[in-house]
Amino acid sequence: MIEGPKVNTGAAFPKMASGQLRFLEVNPSGMKNIVILISGTGSNMAAIVHTAERERWAERLNARVAAVISNRPDAAGLRTAAQAGIAAAVVDHKGFASRETFDAALMQAIDAHQPALVALAGFMRILTPGFVAHYAGRVVNIHPSLLPAFPGLHTHQRAIDEGCKLAGATVHHVTAQLDHGHILAQAAVPVLPGDTADTLAARVLTQEHLIYPRAIAQLLQK
């Protein structure tokens, strides 16, 4: 087992303790398990969960959202997942001395659910090469720009500052190079006169909620 720092496990969601992990469920059924990583409200996570229910992924694709894991104990999306009956857990990055030790603990938490796919949904951590290699071909992310334009942060303000007429979102495979993986899906929205980063972000987010579940479903069909 991976040795981690001492963490209080009295909260509502299971956390990493010294040398021990606690989980809400495992996968004895052989289904294609999806593990979603979040850091905040998890609106894209919720969109995936709702689409999986509405489109009956369990029946049609033999797939389910098995777990939601956050690096932040206060992430609102954990409550959303728990209310949907999905295993929710925390691996708090603040309790680890390095990215490598955090990612090792995170991998252990993810692997307990035997994932076919790991989906990043507002997970605000840069992953180590070791993590990416461990899940090679099985990690996807949604980025709020039309990649390859504007990788990294502050994408909406950068699009406005550059005078772009279109902005959007991209679903892509995760590689060791930030925001440079194979593109799976994209959606574009207009940049309107008077847009702020917030108004543009809200317009893009509506498209994120559509294309991310769709791209995941297409991957699960392969």
CSV table of N, CA, C and O in Angstrom, one decimal, residues 97-152:
chain,number,residue,atom,x,y,z
A,97,ALA,N,3.6,15.6,0.0
A,97,ALA,CA,4.8,16.4,-0.1
A,97,ALA,C,5.2,16.7,-1.6
A,97,ALA,O,5.9,17.7,-1.8
A,98,SER,N,4.7,15.9,-2.5
A,98,SER,CA,5.1,16.1,-3.9
A,98,SER,C,3.9,15.7,-4.8
A,98,SER,O,3.0,15.0,-4.4
A,99,ARG,N,4.0,16.1,-6.0
A,99,ARG,CA,3.0,15.7,-7.0
A,99,ARG,C,3.1,14.1,-7.2
A,99,ARG,O,2.1,13.5,-7.4
A,100,GLU,N,4.3,13.6,-7.2
A,100,GLU,CA,4.4,12.2,-7.4
A,100,GLU,C,3.7,11.3,-6.3
A,100,GLU,O,3.1,10.3,-6.6
A,101,THR,N,3.9,11.7,-5.1
A,101,THR,CA,3.3,11.0,-4.0
A,101,THR,C,1.7,11.2,-4.0
A,101,THR,O,1.0,10.2,-3.8
A,102,PHE,N,1.3,12.4,-4.3
A,102,PHE,CA,-0.2,12.6,-4.5
A,102,PHE,C,-0.7,11.7,-5.6
A,102,PHE,O,-1.7,11.0,-5.5
A,103,ASP,N,-0.1,11.7,-6.8
A,103,ASP,CA,-0.6,11.0,-7.9
A,103,ASP,C,-0.6,9.5,-7.7
A,103,ASP,O,-1.4,8.8,-8.1
A,104,ALA,N,0.4,9.0,-6.9
A,104,ALA,CA,0.5,7.6,-6.5
A,104,ALA,C,-0.7,7.2,-5.7
A,104,ALA,O,-1.4,6.2,-5.9
A,105,ALA,N,-1.1,8.1,-4.7
A,105,ALA,CA,-2.3,7.8,-3.9
A,105,ALA,C,-3.5,7.9,-4.7
A,105,ALA,O,-4.5,7.1,-4.6
A,106,LEU,N,-3.6,8.9,-5.6
A,106,LEU,CA,-4.8,9.0,-6.5
A,106,LEU,C,-4.9,7.8,-7.4
A,106,LEU,O,-6.1,7.3,-7.6
A,107,MET,N,-3.8,7.3,-7.9
A,107,MET,CA,-3.9,6.1,-8.8
A,107,MET,C,-4.5,4.9,-8.0
A,107,MET,O,-5.3,4.2,-8.5
A,108,GLN,N,-4.1,4.8,-6.8
A,108,GLN,CA,-4.6,3.7,-5.9
A,108,GLN,C,-6.1,3.8,-5.7
A,108,GLN,O,-6.8,2.8,-5.8
A,109,ALA,N,-6.5,5.0,-5.5
A,109,ALA,CA,-7.9,5.3,-5.3
A,109,ALA,C,-8.7,5.0,-6.6
A,109,ALA,O,-9.8,4.3,-6.5
A,110,ILE,N,-8.2,5.4,-7.7
A,110,ILE,CA,-8.9,5.2,-9.0
A,110,ILE,C,-8.9,3.7,-9.3
A,110,ILE,O,-9.9,3.1,-9.7
A,111,ASP,N,-7.7,3.0,-9.1
A,111,ASP,CA,-7.6,1.6,-9.5
A,111,ASP,C,-8.5,0.7,-8.7
A,111,ASP,O,-8.9,-0.4,-9.2
A,112,ALA,N,-8.9,1.1,-7.5
A,112,ALA,CA,-9.9,0.3,-6.8
A,112,ALA,C,-11.2,0.1,-7.5
A,112,ALA,O,-11.9,-0.9,-7.2
A,113,HIS,N,-11.5,1.0,-8.5
A,113,HIS,CA,-12.7,0.9,-9.2
A,113,HIS,C,-12.5,0.2,-10.6
A,113,HIS,O,-13.4,0.3,-11.4
A,114,GLN,N,-11.3,-0.3,-10.9
A,114,GLN,CA,-11.0,-1.0,-12.2
A,114,GLN,C,-11.6,-0.2,-13.4
A,114,GLN,O,-12.4,-0.6,-14.1
A,115,PRO,N,-11.0,1.0,-13.6
A,115,PRO,CA,-11.6,1.9,-14.6
A,115,PRO,C,-11.3,1.6,-16.0
A,115,PRO,O,-10.2,1.2,-16.3
A,116,ALA,N,-12.3,1.6,-16.8
A,116,ALA,CA,-12.1,1.6,-18.3
A,116,ALA,C,-11.7,3.0,-18.8
A,116,ALA,O,-11.1,3.1,-19.8
A,117,LEU,N,-12.2,4.0,-18.1
A,117,LEU,CA,-12.0,5.4,-18.5
A,117,LEU,C,-11.9,6.3,-17.3
A,117,LEU,O,-12.6,6.1,-16.3
A,118,VAL,N,-10.9,7.2,-17.3
A,118,VAL,CA,-10.8,8.3,-16.3
A,118,VAL,C,-11.1,9.6,-17.0
A,118,VAL,O,-10.4,10.0,-18.0
A,119,ALA,N,-12.1,10.3,-16.5
A,119,ALA,CA,-12.5,11.6,-17.1
A,119,ALA,C,-12.2,12.7,-16.1
A,119,ALA,O,-12.6,12.7,-15.0
A,120,LEU,N,-11.4,13.7,-16.6
A,120,LEU,CA,-11.1,14.9,-15.8
A,120,LEU,C,-12.2,15.9,-16.1
A,120,LEU,O,-12.5,16.2,-17.3
A,121,ALA,N,-12.9,16.4,-15.1
A,121,ALA,CA,-14.0,17.3,-15.2
A,121,ALA,C,-13.8,18.5,-14.2
A,121,ALA,O,-14.3,18.5,-13.1
A,122,GLY,N,-12.9,19.4,-14.7
A,122,GLY,CA,-12.6,20.5,-13.8
A,122,GLY,C,-11.6,20.1,-12.7
A,122,GLY,O,-11.7,20.6,-11.6
A,123,PHE,N,-10.8,19.2,-13.0
A,123,PHE,CA,-9.8,18.7,-12.1
A,123,PHE,C,-8.5,19.6,-12.2
A,123,PHE,O,-7.8,19.5,-13.2
A,124,MET,N,-8.3,20.4,-11.2
A,124,MET,CA,-7.3,21.5,-11.4
A,124,MET,C,-5.9,21.0,-10.8
A,124,MET,O,-5.4,21.7,-9.9
A,125,ARG,N,-5.4,20.0,-11.4
A,125,ARG,CA,-4.1,19.5,-11.1
A,125,ARG,C,-3.4,19.1,-12.4
A,125,ARG,O,-4.0,18.5,-13.3
A,126,ILE,N,-2.1,19.5,-12.5
A,126,ILE,CA,-1.3,19.0,-13.6
A,126,ILE,C,-0.8,17.6,-13.2
A,126,ILE,O,-0.1,17.4,-12.2
A,127,LEU,N,-1.1,16.6,-14.0
A,127,LEU,CA,-0.8,15.2,-13.8
A,127,LEU,C,0.7,14.9,-14.1
A,127,LEU,O,1.2,15.4,-15.1
A,128,THR,N,1.3,14.1,-13.3
A,128,THR,CA,2.7,13.7,-13.6
A,128,THR,C,2.7,12.7,-14.8
A,128,THR,O,1.8,12.0,-15.1
A,129,PRO,N,3.9,12.6,-15.4
A,129,PRO,CA,4.0,11.7,-16.5
A,129,PRO,C,3.7,10.2,-16.1
A,129,PRO,O,3.2,9.4,-16.9
A,130,GLY,N,4.1,9.9,-14.9
A,130,GLY,CA,3.8,8.5,-14.4
A,130,GLY,C,2.3,8.2,-14.3
A,130,GLY,O,1.9,7.1,-14.7
A,131,PHE,N,1.5,9.2,-13.9
A,131,PHE,CA,0.1,9.0,-13.9
A,131,PHE,C,-0.5,8.8,-15.3
A,131,PHE,O,-1.2,7.9,-15.6
A,132,VAL,N,0.0,9.7,-16.2
A,132,VAL,CA,-0.5,9.6,-17.6
A,132,VAL,C,-0.1,8.3,-18.2
A,132,VAL,O,-0.9,7.7,-18.9
A,133,ALA,N,1.1,7.8,-18.0
A,133,ALA,CA,1.5,6.6,-18.6
A,133,ALA,C,0.7,5.4,-18.0
A,133,ALA,O,0.4,4.4,-18.7
A,134,HIS,N,0.4,5.5,-16.7
A,134,HIS,CA,-0.4,4.4,-16.1
A,134,HIS,C,-1.7,4.2,-16.7
A,134,HIS,O,-2.2,3.0,-16.8
A,135,TYR,N,-2.3,5.3,-17.2
A,135,TYR,CA,-3.7,5.2,-17.8
A,135,TYR,C,-3.6,5.6,-19.3
A,135,TYR,O,-4.6,6.1,-19.8
A,136,ALA,N,-2.5,5.3,-19.9
A,136,ALA,CA,-2.3,5.7,-21.3
A,136,ALA,C,-3.5,5.2,-22.2
A,136,ALA,O,-3.9,4.1,-22.2
A,137,GLY,N,-4.1,6.2,-22.9
A,137,GLY,CA,-5.2,5.9,-23.7
A,137,GLY,C,-6.6,5.9,-23.0
A,137,GLY,O,-7.6,5.7,-23.7
A,138,ARG,N,-6.6,6.0,-21.7
A,138,ARG,CA,-7.8,5.9,-20.9
A,138,ARG,C,-8.2,7.2,-20.2
A,138,ARG,O,-9.1,7.1,-19.4
A,139,VAL,N,-7.4,8.2,-20.4
A,139,VAL,CA,-7.7,9.5,-19.7
A,139,VAL,C,-8.2,10.5,-20.7
A,139,VAL,O,-7.5,10.8,-21.7
A,140,VAL,N,-9.3,11.2,-20.4
A,140,VAL,CA,-9.8,12.2,-21.3
A,140,VAL,C,-10.1,13.5,-20.4
A,140,VAL,O,-10.2,13.4,-19.2
A,141,ASN,N,-10.1,14.6,-21.1
A,141,ASN,CA,-10.3,15.9,-20.5
A,141,ASN,C,-11.1,16.8,-21.4
A,141,ASN,O,-11.2,16.6,-22.6
A,142,ILE,N,-11.8,17.8,-20.8
A,142,ILE,CA,-12.4,18.8,-21.6
A,142,ILE,C,-11.8,20.1,-21.3
A,142,ILE,O,-11.6,20.5,-20.1
A,143,HIS,N,-11.4,20.8,-22.3
A,143,HIS,CA,-10.7,22.1,-22.2
A,143,HIS,C,-11.5,23.2,-22.8
A,143,HIS,O,-12.0,23.1,-23.9
A,144,PRO,N,-11.6,24.4,-22.1
A,144,PRO,CA,-12.5,25.4,-22.6
A,144,PRO,C,-11.8,26.3,-23.7
A,144,PRO,O,-11.8,27.6,-23.5
A,145,SER,N,-11.4,25.7,-24.7
A,145,SER,CA,-10.9,26.5,-25.9
A,145,SER,C,-11.0,25.5,-27.1
A,145,SER,O,-11.1,24.3,-26.9
A,146,LEU,N,-10.8,26.1,-28.3
A,146,LEU,CA,-10.7,25.3,-29.5
A,146,LEU,C,-9.3,25.0,-29.7
A,146,LEU,O,-8.6,25.7,-30.4
A,147,LEU,N,-8.8,23.9,-29.0
A,147,LEU,CA,-7.4,23.5,-29.2
A,147,LEU,C,-7.1,23.3,-30.7
A,147,LEU,O,-8.0,22.8,-31.4
A,148,PRO,N,-5.9,23.6,-31.1
A,148,PRO,CA,-4.7,23.9,-30.3
A,148,PRO,C,-4.6,25.3,-29.8
A,148,PRO,O,-3.6,25.7,-29.2
A,149,ALA,N,-5.6,26.1,-30.1
A,149,ALA,CA,-5.6,27.5,-29.6
A,149,ALA,C,-5.8,27.6,-28.1
A,149,ALA,O,-6.6,26.8,-27.6
A,150,PHE,N,-5.0,28.4,-27.4
A,150,PHE,CA,-5.2,28.7,-26.0
A,150,PHE,C,-5.1,27.5,-25.1
A,150,PHE,O,-6.1,27.2,-24.3
A,151,PRO,N,-4.1,26.7,-25.1
A,151,PRO,CA,-3.9,25.7,-24.0
A,151,PRO,C,-3.7,26.4,-22.7
A,151,PRO,O,-3.3,27.6,-22.7
A,152,GLY,N,-3.9,25.7,-21.6
A,152,GLY,CA,-3.6,26.4,-20.3
A,152,GLY,C,-4.8,27.1,-19.7
A,152,GLY,O,-6.0,26.8,-20.0
